[in-house]
Coordinates of C-alpha atoms in Angstrom, one line a residue:
M1299 CA 88.1 100.8 86.2
E1300 CA 85.3 103.3 86.2
M1301 CA 84.2 105.7 83.5
L1302 CA 85.2 109.3 83.7
A1303 CA 82.6 111.4 85.6
P1304 CA 81.3 114.6 84.0
E1305 CA 83.3 116.7 86.4
D1306 CA 86.6 114.9 85.6
P1307 CA 89.1 116.7 83.4
R1308 CA 89.7 115.2 80.0
R1309 CA 93.4 116.1 79.9
I1310 CA 96.1 116.5 82.4
G1311 CA 99.3 117.9 81.0
A1312 CA 100.2 115.9 77.9
Y1313 CA 97.9 113.0 78.8
R1314 CA 94.4 112.2 77.6
L1315 CA 92.4 110.6 80.4
L1316 CA 90.6 107.3 79.7
A1317 CA 89.1 106.1 82.9
R1318 CA 89.2 106.4 86.7
L1319 CA 91.3 103.9 88.5
G1320 CA 90.5 104.9 92.1
A1321 CA 91.5 107.3 94.8
G1322 CA 93.6 107.4 98.0
G1323 CA 95.0 109.6 100.6
M1324 CA 96.7 111.8 98.0
G1325 CA 94.1 112.1 95.4
Q1326 CA 92.4 110.7 92.3
V1327 CA 94.2 108.3 90.0
Y1328 CA 93.3 108.1 86.3
L1329 CA 94.2 105.7 83.4
A1330 CA 95.7 108.0 80.7
R1331 CA 97.5 107.9 77.4
S1332 CA 100.0 110.2 75.9
D1333 CA 99.8 111.7 72.4
R1334 CA 102.5 109.2 71.5
G1335 CA 100.4 106.3 72.7
R1336 CA 102.1 105.5 76.0
T1337 CA 99.7 104.2 78.7
V1338 CA 100.3 105.8 82.1
A1339 CA 98.7 106.3 85.5
V1340 CA 98.2 109.9 86.4
K1341 CA 97.6 110.9 90.1
L1342 CA 96.0 114.2 90.6
V1343 CA 96.7 115.7 94.1
R1344 CA 93.7 116.7 96.2
A1345 CA 93.1 120.4 96.1
E1346 CA 93.2 120.9 99.9
L1347 CA 96.7 119.3 99.9
A1348 CA 97.8 121.5 97.0
A1349 CA 96.9 124.6 99.1
Q1350 CA 99.4 123.6 101.8
E1351 CA 102.9 124.9 101.1
S1352 CA 104.4 122.3 103.4
F1353 CA 103.0 119.5 101.3
R1354 CA 104.0 121.2 98.0
E1355 CA 107.6 121.6 99.2
R1356 CA 107.9 118.0 100.2
F1357 CA 106.0 116.7 97.2
R1358 CA 108.4 118.7 94.9
L1359 CA 111.5 117.1 96.6
E1360 CA 110.1 113.6 96.7
V1361 CA 109.0 113.7 93.0
N1362 CA 112.4 114.9 92.0
A1363 CA 114.0 112.1 94.0
A1364 CA 111.6 109.5 92.7
R1365 CA 112.6 110.3 89.1
R1366 CA 116.0 108.9 89.9
V1367 CA 114.6 105.6 90.9
G1368 CA 115.4 103.1 88.2
G1369 CA 115.2 99.3 87.8
E1370 CA 112.6 97.0 86.6
W1371 CA 111.0 96.4 90.0
T1372 CA 109.3 99.7 90.4
A1373 CA 106.8 101.8 88.5
P1374 CA 108.9 104.7 87.1
V1375 CA 107.9 108.3 87.5
L1376 CA 107.6 109.6 83.9
D1377 CA 106.3 113.1 84.2
A1378 CA 105.0 115.6 86.8
D1379 CA 104.0 119.2 87.3
T1380 CA 104.6 120.1 91.0
E1381 CA 103.9 123.8 90.3
A1382 CA 100.4 123.5 88.8
A1383 CA 97.4 124.8 90.6
V1384 CA 96.6 121.2 91.3
P1385 CA 99.9 119.2 91.1
W1386 CA 100.0 115.8 89.4
V1387 CA 102.4 113.0 88.7
A1388 CA 102.4 110.4 86.0
T1389 CA 103.9 106.9 86.5
G1390 CA 104.4 103.9 84.3
Y1391 CA 101.2 101.8 84.1
V1392 CA 102.2 98.4 85.5
A1393 CA 100.7 95.1 84.5
G1394 CA 98.7 93.5 87.3
P1395 CA 96.5 93.7 90.4
S1396 CA 97.8 94.5 93.8
L1397 CA 99.2 91.8 96.1
S1398 CA 96.4 92.8 98.5
D1399 CA 93.7 91.9 95.9
V1400 CA 95.5 88.7 94.9
V1401 CA 95.7 87.3 98.4
A1402 CA 92.5 88.7 99.9
K1403 CA 90.1 88.7 97.0
G1404 CA 91.4 86.5 94.1
Y1405 CA 93.7 83.6 94.4
G1406 CA 94.6 83.4 98.2
P1407 CA 98.0 82.8 99.8
L1408 CA 100.9 82.1 97.5
P1409 CA 103.1 79.0 97.5
E1410 CA 106.5 79.3 99.2
R1411 CA 108.4 79.5 95.9
S1412 CA 106.3 82.5 94.8
V1413 CA 106.8 84.2 98.1
R1414 CA 110.6 83.8 97.9
I1415 CA 110.6 85.4 94.4
L1416 CA 108.3 88.1 95.8
G1417 CA 111.0 88.7 98.4
T1418 CA 113.7 88.9 95.8
G1419 CA 111.7 91.5 93.8
L1420 CA 111.1 93.6 96.9
A1421 CA 114.8 93.5 97.8
H1422 CA 115.7 94.7 94.3
A1423 CA 113.0 97.5 94.5
L1424 CA 114.3 98.7 97.9
R1425 CA 117.9 98.8 96.5
S1426 CA 116.7 101.1 93.8
I1427 CA 114.5 103.3 96.1
H1428 CA 117.1 103.5 98.8
G1429 CA 119.8 104.2 96.3
A1430 CA 118.0 107.3 95.2
G1431 CA 118.0 108.6 98.7
L1432 CA 114.3 107.7 99.4
I1433 CA 112.6 105.6 102.0
H1434 CA 109.3 104.2 101.0
R1435 CA 107.6 104.6 104.4
D1436 CA 104.4 103.0 103.4
L1437 CA 105.4 99.6 101.9
K1438 CA 102.3 97.3 102.0
P1439 CA 100.5 94.8 99.8
S1440 CA 98.3 97.5 98.2
N1441 CA 101.5 99.3 97.0
I1442 CA 102.8 96.1 95.3
L1443 CA 101.5 95.2 91.9
V1444 CA 101.7 91.6 90.7
T1445 CA 102.8 91.0 87.1
I1446 CA 103.9 88.0 85.0
D1447 CA 107.5 89.1 85.3
G1448 CA 107.5 89.8 89.1
P1449 CA 106.3 92.3 91.7
R1450 CA 106.4 96.1 91.1
V1451 CA 106.6 98.6 93.9
I1452 CA 104.6 101.9 93.6
D1453 CA 104.0 105.1 95.6
F1454 CA 107.5 105.4 97.0
G1455 CA 108.2 108.8 98.5
I1456 CA 104.5 109.8 98.7
A1457 CA 104.0 109.0 102.4
R1458 CA 106.7 111.5 103.4
A1459 CA 104.9 114.2 101.4
L1460 CA 101.7 113.4 103.2
E1461 CA 103.4 113.5 106.5
A1462 CA 104.5 117.1 105.7
A1463 CA 100.9 118.2 105.0
D1464 CA 99.6 120.5 107.7
M1465 CA 96.2 118.8 108.1
G1466 CA 96.5 118.5 111.9
I1467 CA 97.1 114.8 111.6
T1468 CA 100.4 114.7 113.3
R1469 CA 99.4 117.3 115.8
T1470 CA 96.3 115.3 117.0
G1471 CA 98.1 112.0 117.4
A1472 CA 96.7 110.2 114.3
V1473 CA 99.2 108.3 112.1
V1474 CA 99.6 108.7 108.4
G1475 CA 100.2 105.2 107.2
S1476 CA 99.0 101.6 107.5
P1477 CA 99.2 100.3 111.1
G1478 CA 99.5 96.6 110.1
F1479 CA 102.5 97.4 108.0
M1480 CA 104.5 99.9 110.1
A1481 CA 107.8 99.3 111.8
P1482 CA 108.2 99.7 115.6
E1483 CA 110.2 102.9 115.3
Q1484 CA 107.5 104.4 113.0
V1485 CA 104.9 103.5 115.6
R1486 CA 106.9 105.1 118.4
G1487 CA 107.4 108.3 116.3
L1488 CA 111.2 107.8 116.1
R1489 CA 113.4 108.3 113.0
V1490 CA 112.4 106.1 110.1
T1491 CA 115.3 104.6 108.1
A1492 CA 115.8 102.1 105.3
A1493 CA 115.6 99.3 107.8
S1494 CA 111.9 100.3 108.4
D1495 CA 111.1 99.3 104.9
V1496 CA 112.7 95.9 105.6
F1497 CA 110.4 95.4 108.6
C1498 CA 107.5 96.0 106.2
V1499 CA 108.9 93.3 103.9
G1500 CA 108.6 90.8 106.7
S1501 CA 104.9 91.6 107.3
I1502 CA 104.3 91.5 103.5
L1503 CA 105.9 88.0 103.1
M1504 CA 103.8 86.8 106.0
F1505 CA 100.7 88.1 104.5
A1506 CA 101.5 86.7 101.0
A1507 CA 102.2 83.2 102.4
T1508 CA 99.3 82.9 104.9
G1509 CA 96.8 85.7 104.3
R1510 CA 97.5 86.8 107.9
L1511 CA 99.3 89.7 109.5
P1512 CA 102.1 88.9 112.0
F1513 CA 100.7 91.2 114.6
G1514 CA 97.0 90.6 114.1
G1515 CA 94.2 92.2 112.2
T1516 CA 93.7 96.0 112.0
E1517 CA 90.2 96.2 113.5
N1518 CA 91.9 98.1 116.4
S1519 CA 94.8 100.1 115.1
H1520 CA 96.1 101.1 118.5
A1521 CA 96.2 97.5 119.6
V1522 CA 98.1 96.5 116.5
M1523 CA 100.6 99.3 116.9
F1524 CA 101.2 98.2 120.5
R1525 CA 101.8 94.7 119.5
I1526 CA 104.2 95.9 116.8
A1527 CA 106.1 97.9 119.3
E1528 CA 106.2 95.5 122.2
E1529 CA 105.3 91.9 121.3
E1530 CA 106.8 89.2 119.2
P1531 CA 105.2 88.3 115.8
D1532 CA 102.8 85.4 115.5
L1533 CA 104.3 83.4 112.6
G1534 CA 101.8 80.5 112.8
G1535 CA 101.0 79.0 109.4
L1536 CA 104.2 80.3 107.7
P1537 CA 106.1 77.7 105.8
A1538 CA 109.2 76.5 107.7
G1539 CA 111.5 77.6 105.0
L1540 CA 110.4 81.2 105.5
V1541 CA 110.2 81.5 109.3
E1542 CA 113.7 82.6 110.0
L1543 CA 113.8 85.1 107.2
V1544 CA 110.5 86.7 108.2
R1545 CA 111.5 86.7 111.9
D1546 CA 114.8 88.5 111.1
C1547 CA 113.0 91.1 109.0
L1548 CA 110.6 91.7 112.0
H1549 CA 113.3 92.3 114.6
K1550 CA 112.5 95.2 116.9
D1551 CA 116.1 96.5 116.6
P1552 CA 116.5 98.1 113.1
A1553 CA 120.3 97.3 113.2
R1554 CA 119.6 93.6 113.4
R1555 CA 117.3 93.4 110.4
P1556 CA 118.8 92.2 107.1
S1557 CA 119.8 94.8 104.4
P1558 CA 118.2 94.6 100.9
D1559 CA 121.5 92.9 99.8
E1560 CA 121.2 90.3 102.5
L1561 CA 117.5 89.8 101.5
L1562 CA 118.6 89.1 98.0
A1563 CA 121.2 86.5 99.1
R1564 CA 118.6 84.8 101.4
T1565 CA 115.9 84.6 98.8
A1566 CA 118.1 83.8 95.8
G1567 CA 116.9 81.3 93.4
P1568 CA 116.0 80.9 89.7
V1569 CA 113.9 83.8 88.4
P1570 CA 111.1 83.2 86.0
E1571 CA 113.2 84.4 83.1
T1572 CA 115.9 81.8 83.6
D1573 CA 114.2 78.7 84.8
G1574 CA 111.3 78.8 82.3
E1575 CA 108.6 78.5 84.9
P1576 CA 106.2 81.3 85.8
W1577 CA 106.8 82.6 89.3
L1578 CA 103.0 82.5 90.0
P1579 CA 100.6 79.5 90.1
G1580 CA 98.9 78.7 86.9
A1581 CA 95.4 79.9 88.0
L1582 CA 96.9 83.3 88.9
V1583 CA 98.7 83.5 85.6
A1584 CA 95.3 83.0 83.9
Q1585 CA 93.9 85.9 86.0
L1586 CA 96.7 88.1 84.7
G1587 CA 96.0 87.1 81.2
R1588 CA 92.3 88.0 81.6
H1589 CA 93.5 91.3 83.1
A1590 CA 95.5 92.0 79.9
V1591 CA 92.4 91.3 77.8
Q1592 CA 90.4 93.8 79.8
L1593 CA 92.8 96.6 79.0
L1594 CA 92.4 95.8 75.3
E1595 CA 88.7 96.3 75.8
V1596 CA 89.0 99.8 77.3
E1597 CA 87.2 102.1 74.9
H1598 CA 87.1 105.8 74.8
S1599 CA 85.3 108.4 72.7
T1600 CA 87.2 109.9 69.9
G1601 CA 84.8 112.8 69.5
P1602 CA 85.1 116.2 71.1
Q1603 CA 85.2 116.1 74.9
P1604 CA 84.0 118.9 77.2
R1605 CA 86.8 120.7 78.8
V1606 CA 86.6 120.9 82.6
S1607 CA 88.7 123.3 84.5
L1608 CA 90.9 121.8 87.3
P1609 CA 89.7 122.9 90.8
Q1610 CA 91.5 125.7 92.5
P1611 CA 93.2 124.9 95.8
Q1612 CA 91.0 125.7 98.9
P1613 CA 92.6 126.2 102.3
Q1614 CA 91.5 124.0 105.3
P1615 CA 89.3 125.8 107.9
Y1616 CA 91.0 127.0 111.0
G1617 CA 91.5 124.2 113.6
Y1618 CA 90.8 121.5 111.1
H1619 CA 91.9 118.0 112.2
G1620 CA 91.2 114.4 111.6
A1621 CA 90.1 112.8 108.3
P1622 CA 90.3 115.3 105.4
A1623 CA 86.9 116.4 104.0
P1624 CA 86.0 115.7 100.4
A1625 CA 87.9 118.0 98.0
P1626 CA 86.3 119.8 95.1
A1627 CA 86.0 117.7 91.9
P1628 CA 88.0 116.1 90.4
A1629 CA 90.2 115.6 93.4
T1630 CA 87.4 114.4 95.6
A1631 CA 88.6 112.7 98.8
V1632 CA 86.8 109.4 98.5
A1633 CA 87.4 106.0 100.2
P1634 CA 90.7 104.7 98.9
T1635 CA 90.9 101.6 96.6
P1636 CA 93.8 99.3 95.9
P1637 CA 96.8 100.5 93.9
A1638 CA 96.2 101.0 90.3
P1639 CA 96.4 97.8 88.4
A1640 CA 97.6 98.1 84.8
V1641 CA 98.2 95.9 81.9
L1642 CA 101.2 97.0 80.0
T1643 CA 104.4 97.6 81.8
T1644 CA 105.9 100.9 80.7
A1645 CA 109.2 100.7 82.3
P1646 CA 112.2 100.2 80.0
Q1647 CA 112.9 96.5 79.5
P1648 CA 115.5 94.5 77.7
P1649 CA 114.3 93.6 74.2
A1650 CA 114.3 89.8 74.8
R1651 CA 112.3 90.1 78.0
R1652 CA 109.8 92.5 76.4
G1653 CA 109.2 90.1 73.5
R1654 CA 108.7 87.2 75.8
R1655 CA 106.2 89.1 77.9
I1656 CA 104.1 90.3 75.0
G1657 CA 104.1 86.8 73.6
I1658 CA 102.9 85.5 77.0
Y1659 CA 100.1 88.0 77.1
L1660 CA 98.9 87.4 73.6
A1661 CA 99.0 83.6 74.2
L1662 CA 97.0 84.1 77.4
A1663 CA 94.5 86.3 75.7
F1664 CA 93.9 83.7 73.0
V1665 CA 93.5 80.9 75.5
L1666 CA 91.1 82.9 77.6
L1667 CA 89.0 84.1 74.7
V1668 CA 88.5 80.5 73.4
A1669 CA 88.2 78.9 76.9
V1670 CA 86.3 81.4 79.0
P1671 CA 83.9 78.8 80.5
V1672 CA 86.9 76.8 81.8
V1673 CA 88.7 79.7 83.5
A1674 CA 85.7 81.8 84.5
G1675 CA 85.6 80.3 87.9
L1676 CA 89.3 81.2 88.4
V1677 CA 89.0 84.9 87.5
Y1678 CA 88.0 87.5 90.0
A1679 CA 87.5 90.5 87.7
K1680 CA 87.1 93.2 90.4
F1681 CA 90.7 94.4 90.5
M1682 CA 90.5 98.1 91.3
A1683 CA 93.0 101.0 91.9
D1684 CA 95.1 102.9 94.5
D1685 CA 95.5 102.2 98.2
G1686 CA 92.7 101.3 100.4
D1687 CA 89.1 101.1 101.6
D1688 CA 86.1 101.4 99.3
G1689 CA 83.2 100.6 101.7
T1690 CA 81.1 97.7 100.6
K1691 CA 83.1 96.9 97.5
G1692 CA 85.7 94.8 99.4
S1693 CA 89.4 95.8 99.2
G1694 CA 92.8 95.7 100.9
R1695 CA 92.9 98.3 103.6
D1696 CA 94.7 101.6 103.7
T1697 CA 94.5 103.4 107.0
T1698 CA 95.5 106.8 105.7
P1699 CA 92.8 109.0 107.1
V1700 CA 90.3 109.9 104.3
A1701 CA 86.7 111.0 104.1
T1702 CA 84.1 108.7 102.6
G1703 CA 82.1 111.5 101.2
R1704 CA 78.8 110.4 102.8
N1705 CA 77.2 110.5 106.2
S1706 CA 75.6 107.1 106.2
P1707 CA 77.7 104.1 107.2
A1708 CA 78.5 101.3 104.8
P1709 CA 76.8 98.0 105.4
E1710 CA 78.5 95.4 107.6
G1711 CA 78.0 92.8 104.9
D1712 CA 80.1 91.2 102.1
G1713 CA 81.8 94.4 101.0
D1714 CA 84.3 94.2 103.9
V1715 CA 87.2 91.8 104.0
T1716 CA 89.4 90.7 106.9
P1717 CA 93.0 89.1 107.0
G1718 CA 92.9 85.8 108.7
D1719 CA 94.3 82.3 108.7
I1720 CA 93.7 80.5 105.4
T1721 CA 93.5 76.8 105.2
R1722 CA 92.7 74.5 102.3
D1723 CA 90.7 71.4 102.3
D1724 CA 90.0 69.2 99.2
G1725 CA 86.6 68.0 100.5
N1726 CA 83.6 68.5 98.2
N1727 CA 80.5 68.4 100.4
V1728 CA 79.3 71.0 103.0
P1729 CA 79.4 69.4 106.4
E1730 CA 75.9 68.7 107.8
A1731 CA 76.6 70.8 110.9
Y1732 CA 76.9 74.0 108.7
I1733 CA 73.6 73.5 106.9
G1734 CA 70.7 75.6 108.0
T1735 CA 69.8 79.3 108.7
W1736 CA 72.0 81.4 110.9
R1737 CA 71.5 84.9 112.3
A1738 CA 73.7 87.7 113.5
T1739 CA 73.1 91.3 114.5
S1740 CA 75.2 94.5 114.5
T1741 CA 74.5 98.1 115.2
S1742 CA 75.0 101.5 113.4
A1743 CA 74.0 105.1 114.1
Q1744 CA 70.8 104.4 112.1
G1745 CA 69.8 101.3 114.1
E1746 CA 70.2 97.6 114.2
R1747 CA 71.4 95.5 111.2
V1748 CA 70.3 91.9 110.9
H1749 CA 72.4 89.4 109.0
T1750 CA 70.6 86.2 108.0
M1751 CA 72.8 83.5 106.4
T1752 CA 71.4 80.3 104.9
I1753 CA 73.8 77.5 104.0
E1754 CA 72.8 74.6 101.8
G1755 CA 74.5 71.4 100.8
G1756 CA 76.6 71.3 97.6
T1757 CA 79.9 70.6 96.0
S1758 CA 82.8 72.8 95.1
G1759 CA 81.8 75.5 92.7
E1760 CA 78.1 75.3 93.5
K1761 CA 76.1 78.0 95.2
V1762 CA 75.7 77.1 98.8
M1763 CA 75.3 80.3 100.7
R1764 CA 72.7 83.1 100.7
L1765 CA 73.2 86.2 102.9
V1766 CA 70.5 88.8 103.6
E1767 CA 71.4 92.0 105.4
T1768 CA 68.7 94.4 106.4
A1769 CA 69.0 97.8 108.0
P1770 CA 66.8 100.9 108.3
E1771 CA 68.4 102.5 105.2
Y1772 CA 69.0 99.4 102.9
E1773 CA 68.6 95.7 102.2
C1774 CA 71.3 93.7 100.4
V1775 CA 71.3 90.0 99.3
W1776 CA 74.5 88.1 98.4
S1777 CA 75.3 84.6 97.4
A1778 CA 78.5 82.6 97.3
T1779 CA 79.8 79.3 96.0
L1780 CA 81.7 76.6 97.9
K1781 CA 85.4 77.1 97.6
S1782 CA 86.6 74.3 100.0
A1783 CA 84.7 72.1 102.3
G1784 CA 85.7 70.8 105.7
S1785 CA 86.2 72.8 108.9
P1786 CA 86.7 75.7 108.5
L1787 CA 84.4 76.0 105.5
E1788 CA 85.6 78.3 102.7
L1789 CA 83.3 80.2 100.4
G1790 CA 84.2 81.9 97.2
P1791 CA 83.8 85.6 96.5
S1792 CA 80.2 86.8 97.1
T1793 CA 78.0 88.3 94.4
V1794 CA 75.1 90.7 94.7
E1795 CA 71.7 89.1 94.1
S1796 CA 69.7 92.2 94.9
G1797 CA 70.1 95.6 96.5
E1798 CA 71.0 99.2 95.6
P1799 CA 74.6 99.5 94.2
K1800 CA 75.1 102.5 96.5
W1801 CA 75.1 100.1 99.4
C1802 CA 75.6 96.6 98.1
G1803 CA 78.8 95.5 96.4
P1804 CA 80.6 92.1 95.8
G1805 CA 82.8 90.8 98.5
A1806 CA 85.9 88.7 99.0
W1807 CA 86.0 85.0 99.8
S1808 CA 85.3 84.0 103.4
R1809 CA 86.0 81.4 106.0
L1810 CA 83.4 79.9 108.3
E1811 CA 84.5 78.4 111.6
M1812 CA 82.3 76.6 114.0
P1813 CA 83.6 76.9 117.6
D1814 CA 80.6 74.9 118.8
G1815 CA 77.5 73.3 117.3
S1816 CA 75.3 76.3 117.5
T1817 CA 77.6 79.1 116.4
I1818 CA 79.4 80.1 113.2
V1819 CA 82.1 82.8 113.0
R1820 CA 82.3 84.2 109.4
E1821 CA 85.6 85.8 108.6
L1822 CA 85.9 87.9 105.4
V1823 CA 89.4 87.6 104.2
G1824 CA 91.2 90.9 104.2
S1825 CA 88.8 93.0 106.3
D1826 CA 89.6 95.2 109.3
K1827 CA 86.4 94.5 111.1
T1828 CA 85.7 91.8 113.8
P1829 CA 84.1 88.8 112.2
L1830 CA 80.4 88.4 112.9
R1831 CA 79.2 85.5 115.1
Y1832 CA 76.1 83.8 113.8
T1833 CA 73.7 81.6 115.9
K1834 CA 71.6 78.8 114.5
Q1835 CA 67.9 79.5 114.1

């Protein structure tokens, strides 16, 4: 979460804003609270979108349909004003980080049991969404929030409203959506159906179980879309018990994919409420508990707040196309961040379940508060909001075209994260071959960037890597601890040792492979950029 900026409004509708959660293709997302004390996430539409009647009409229809979506597997739409100068929508604030953050930045790939329960939750969510006459169209890990009770799906119906926006995107051949999580018919520009969402479920289950995408990374979106449309998925590393299910979801022919009801039957098993076991690994449950504590620490001023008028819609210039330019505050088009994590589920729940959940969170909060040194190494606190890319800060990727709001490129360093194979090794010592100083270079419009990585010996949890990245406009220094030894070598999330916050941000955990004795390929888990190749100095 980020503090409200001076230009941010202090109220939207009946909701008092508390903090910024992030931004995405549609606009800025805020943590807010109603006068009755209900915590919500309020999404304020970008002003340039609000100026387009095609967007407004679709947004109006989709919000009305989304209000009909019920069930405990989605974030409910609670309130909206589609006729305001700058439209907004308020949804239930759901407990947990995004699946993208969990896999790429926090815990790593989930065990098979957790992935099966994830599939069950997604099937339930799709039944509710499709039952309201909606198709999600942009189902991906950053639109799935992970809670102690199961997954929750957000942002259903929004992709179609964005498609209707007359920003020149569809007319210039760009795609609104996320190439790594699109169905073949969507890639080809054909009719999107409920079966398209099922295809996305297959990609999501693969990502959740392995950290990889079935059709490769997204460093080249056109290549990924070609593989989705024409090639068979690569299911390497997927547990045997999930292979057939995922392959069926990823069938090129929509008619041959399972329905949500069939998905439920094939992923059926005890749910966390009935078998007494959490659906997530213990370390991840601890992270969720810490996340709950963080919400309790959110403070806001009770004194008078300056009132800031909402920006008036501004039309796009004639002939505008490509990524949208930054909008007037507060709906500035900035790099998107992962979906809004929250801490108290606001959807209606059965009384017994609600009591159990509150008890779990209170117990977790107590354990974490008295045992922070024990769990500190397990918690990755940088769970952010909404769908996508925040430059050097490291996040799950959203390929919806958006402007970064600055001309200078972000560093190539630890702020970027890339999906890739994830393996585990219980060894404790850094192999001798990895120890030493390694160098790589990359280029930008401003000139050459030099990446110098020094690896030292150590055991799990100890600091073993220092990375210095220098460029004409900045210098950043990161460090990382050993996560898992062996080959490939795995390093924990990187932290900033020095450098300007404008350029340097913490990164995800990484994997170092050595194809030969003089080269290391460092892959940042969850990034859409090609891994850098380092040579020994």
